[in-house]
Coordinates of C-alpha atoms in Angstrom, one line a residue:
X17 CA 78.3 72.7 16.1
X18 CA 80.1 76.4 15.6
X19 CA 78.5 79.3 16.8
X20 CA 78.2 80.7 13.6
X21 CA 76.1 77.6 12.8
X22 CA 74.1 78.1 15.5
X23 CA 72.7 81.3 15.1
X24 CA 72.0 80.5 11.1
X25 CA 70.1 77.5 13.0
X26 CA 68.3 79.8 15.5
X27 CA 67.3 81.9 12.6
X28 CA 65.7 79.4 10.6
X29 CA 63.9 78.1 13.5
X30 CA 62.7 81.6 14.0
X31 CA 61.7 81.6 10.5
X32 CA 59.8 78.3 10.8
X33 CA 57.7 79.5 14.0
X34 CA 57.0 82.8 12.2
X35 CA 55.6 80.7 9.5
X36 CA 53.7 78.4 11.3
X37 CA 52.0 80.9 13.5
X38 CA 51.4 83.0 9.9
X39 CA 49.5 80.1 8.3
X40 CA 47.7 79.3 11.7
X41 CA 44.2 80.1 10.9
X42 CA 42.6 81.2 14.3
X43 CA 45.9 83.4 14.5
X44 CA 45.4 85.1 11.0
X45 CA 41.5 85.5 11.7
X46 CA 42.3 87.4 14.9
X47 CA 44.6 89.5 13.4
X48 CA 42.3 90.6 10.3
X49 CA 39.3 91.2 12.7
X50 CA 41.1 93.2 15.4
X51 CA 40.7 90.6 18.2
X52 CA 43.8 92.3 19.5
X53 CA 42.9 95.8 19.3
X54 CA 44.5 97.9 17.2
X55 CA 47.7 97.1 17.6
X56 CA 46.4 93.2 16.3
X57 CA 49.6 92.8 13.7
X58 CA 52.2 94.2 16.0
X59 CA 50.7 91.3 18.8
X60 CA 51.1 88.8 16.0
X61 CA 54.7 89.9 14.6
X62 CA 55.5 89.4 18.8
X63 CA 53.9 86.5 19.2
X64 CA 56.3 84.6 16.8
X65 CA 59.7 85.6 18.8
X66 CA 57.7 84.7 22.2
X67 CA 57.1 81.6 21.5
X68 CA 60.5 80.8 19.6
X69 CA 62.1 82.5 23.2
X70 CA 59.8 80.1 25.1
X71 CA 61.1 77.1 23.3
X72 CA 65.0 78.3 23.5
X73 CA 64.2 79.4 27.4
X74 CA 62.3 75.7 28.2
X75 CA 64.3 72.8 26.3
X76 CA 62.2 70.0 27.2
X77 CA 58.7 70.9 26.7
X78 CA 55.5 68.4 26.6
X79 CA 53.0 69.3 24.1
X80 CA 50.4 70.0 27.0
X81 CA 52.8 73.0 28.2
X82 CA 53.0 74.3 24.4
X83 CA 49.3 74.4 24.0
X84 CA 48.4 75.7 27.3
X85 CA 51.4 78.6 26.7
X86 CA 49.5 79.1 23.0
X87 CA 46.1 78.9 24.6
X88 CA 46.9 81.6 26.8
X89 CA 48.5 84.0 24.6
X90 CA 45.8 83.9 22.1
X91 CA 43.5 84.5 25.3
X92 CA 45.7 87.1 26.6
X93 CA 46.6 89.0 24.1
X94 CA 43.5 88.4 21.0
X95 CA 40.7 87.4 23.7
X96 CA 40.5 84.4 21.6
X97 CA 39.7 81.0 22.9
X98 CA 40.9 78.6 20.2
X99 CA 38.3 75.8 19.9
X100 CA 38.8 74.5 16.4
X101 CA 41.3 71.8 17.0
X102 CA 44.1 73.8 15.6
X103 CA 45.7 74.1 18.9
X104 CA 47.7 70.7 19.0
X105 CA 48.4 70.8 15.3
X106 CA 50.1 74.4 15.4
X107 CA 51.7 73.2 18.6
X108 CA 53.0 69.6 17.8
X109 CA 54.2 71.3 14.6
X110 CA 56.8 73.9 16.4
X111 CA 57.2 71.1 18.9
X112 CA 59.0 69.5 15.8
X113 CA 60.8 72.6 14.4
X114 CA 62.1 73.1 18.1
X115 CA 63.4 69.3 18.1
X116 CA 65.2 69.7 14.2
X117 CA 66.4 73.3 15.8
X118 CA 67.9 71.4 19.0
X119 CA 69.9 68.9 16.6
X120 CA 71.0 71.7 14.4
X121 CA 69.1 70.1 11.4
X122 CA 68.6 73.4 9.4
X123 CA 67.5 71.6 6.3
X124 CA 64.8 70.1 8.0
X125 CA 64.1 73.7 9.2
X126 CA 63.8 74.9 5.6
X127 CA 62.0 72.5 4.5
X128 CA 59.1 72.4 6.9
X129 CA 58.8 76.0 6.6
X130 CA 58.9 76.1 2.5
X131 CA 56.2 73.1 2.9
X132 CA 54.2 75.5 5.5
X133 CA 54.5 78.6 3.1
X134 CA 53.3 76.6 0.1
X135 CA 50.3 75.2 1.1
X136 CA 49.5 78.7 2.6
X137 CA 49.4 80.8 -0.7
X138 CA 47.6 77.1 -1.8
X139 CA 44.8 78.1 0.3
X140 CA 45.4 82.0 -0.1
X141 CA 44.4 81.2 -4.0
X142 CA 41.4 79.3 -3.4
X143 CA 38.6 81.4 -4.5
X144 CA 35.8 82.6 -2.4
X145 CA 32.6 81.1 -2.8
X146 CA 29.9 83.8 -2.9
X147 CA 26.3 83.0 -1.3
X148 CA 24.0 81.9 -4.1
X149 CA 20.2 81.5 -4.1
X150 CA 19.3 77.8 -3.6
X151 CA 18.1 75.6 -6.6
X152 CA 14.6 75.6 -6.4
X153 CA 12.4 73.0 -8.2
X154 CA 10.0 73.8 -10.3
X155 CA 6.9 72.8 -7.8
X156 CA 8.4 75.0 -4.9
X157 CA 8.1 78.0 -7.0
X158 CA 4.8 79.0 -6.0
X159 CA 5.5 78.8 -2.4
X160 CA 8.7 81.2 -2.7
X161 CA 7.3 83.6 -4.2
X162 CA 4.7 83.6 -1.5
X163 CA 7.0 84.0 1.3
X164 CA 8.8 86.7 -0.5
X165 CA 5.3 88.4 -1.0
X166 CA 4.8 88.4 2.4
X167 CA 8.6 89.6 3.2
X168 CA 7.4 92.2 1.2
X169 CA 4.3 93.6 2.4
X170 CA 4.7 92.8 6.3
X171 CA 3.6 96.1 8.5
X172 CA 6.2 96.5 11.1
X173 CA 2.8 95.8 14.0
X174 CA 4.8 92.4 15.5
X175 CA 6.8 89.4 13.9
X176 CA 6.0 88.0 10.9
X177 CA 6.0 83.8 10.4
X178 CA 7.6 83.6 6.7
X179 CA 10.3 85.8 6.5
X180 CA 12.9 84.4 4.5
X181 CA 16.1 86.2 5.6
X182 CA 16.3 88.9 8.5
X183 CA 16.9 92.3 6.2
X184 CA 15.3 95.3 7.7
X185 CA 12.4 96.1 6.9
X186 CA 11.3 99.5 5.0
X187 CA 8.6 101.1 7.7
X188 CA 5.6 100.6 5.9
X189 CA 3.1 103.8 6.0
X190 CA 0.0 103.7 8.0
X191 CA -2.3 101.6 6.2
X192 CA -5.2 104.2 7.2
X193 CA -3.2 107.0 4.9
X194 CA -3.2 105.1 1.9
X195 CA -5.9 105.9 -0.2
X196 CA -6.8 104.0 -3.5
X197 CA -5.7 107.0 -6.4
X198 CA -2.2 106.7 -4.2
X199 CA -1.9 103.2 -5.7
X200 CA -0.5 103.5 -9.4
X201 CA -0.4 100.4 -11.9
X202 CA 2.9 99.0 -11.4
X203 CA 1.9 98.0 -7.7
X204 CA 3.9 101.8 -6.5
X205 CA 2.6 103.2 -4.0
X206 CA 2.7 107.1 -3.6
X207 CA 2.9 108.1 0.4
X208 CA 2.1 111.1 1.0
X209 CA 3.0 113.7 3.9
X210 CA 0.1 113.8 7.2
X211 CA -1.1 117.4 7.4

């Protein structure tokens, strides 16, 4: 292989980690929430020429040693512990760019990462799905509005059993203050000032 081989090969093997560690899910979550402080994207731009120095510095590397050195950059530098079972994937995956890198096999480079970057804007284009109420049947109708009745009127004096989601709750004037004129028709009340 000529030199000038080489480096195109070492740049598309930087190219293909890069890739990898963009479309790596526990990466990109720790990046958007500022696991890594506020230098979170400069950490993650890093982390991509570390690791493809760690595979050019260590030629024969077990997967055990790639996820442990993984492991304990996302620990070191996001204060992330990556529990999802991405680990060996992400791992086993540059584990395989390293070996088409090592056999100067730059196709197989650009492919992997083209195959990498399209099923990332695949799941970058999946919409989001937005919380919806859940169906309720006819017969539990009754009993939901109940329970949102008594979400409703709750005093703040302790806990309440029925609540159906934890939203704070408006604190509820003295029930001694209230007098009956300060209840109008449409179920408002009027509080008034304590002199």
């Amino acid at each position: 292989m000529m030199a000038g081989a080489g480096e195109d090969v070492r740049v598309l093997f930087g190219a293909a980690v890069r890739a990898a560690l963009d479309a790596w899910p526990a990466l990109q979550i720790a990046v958007e929430n500022g696991f890594g402080g506020v230098h979170s994207q400069e950490k993650a731009e890093w982390l991509g020429g570390a690791v493809e120095d760690y595979f050019i510095a260590n030629a024969d590397l077990d997967l055990e040693e790639v996820e442990d050195f993984l492991g304990e950059l996302m620990t070191t530098e996001f204060d992330t512990v990556v529990e999802d079972g991405s680990l060996p994937q992400v791992s086993q995956q540059l584990q395989t760019m390293f070996h088409h890198f090592q056999k100067g096999d730059g196709a197989a480079l650009q492919e992997m990462t083209a195959q990498i970057n399209q099923k990332k804007c695949k799941v970058m284009a999946t919409p989001l799905k937005t919380a919806e109420k859940p169906d309720v049947a006819e017969d539990d109708v009754d009993s939901v509005e109940e329970m949102e009745v008594k979400e409703v009127t709750a005093t703040n004096d302790g806990p309440t059993a029925d609540v159906v989601c934890p939203q704070p709750q408006p604190s509820d004037p003295d029930p001694q203050t209230i007098k009956e004129e300060d209840i109008v028709e449409d179920g408002w009340t009027i509080v008034r000032r304590k002199k």
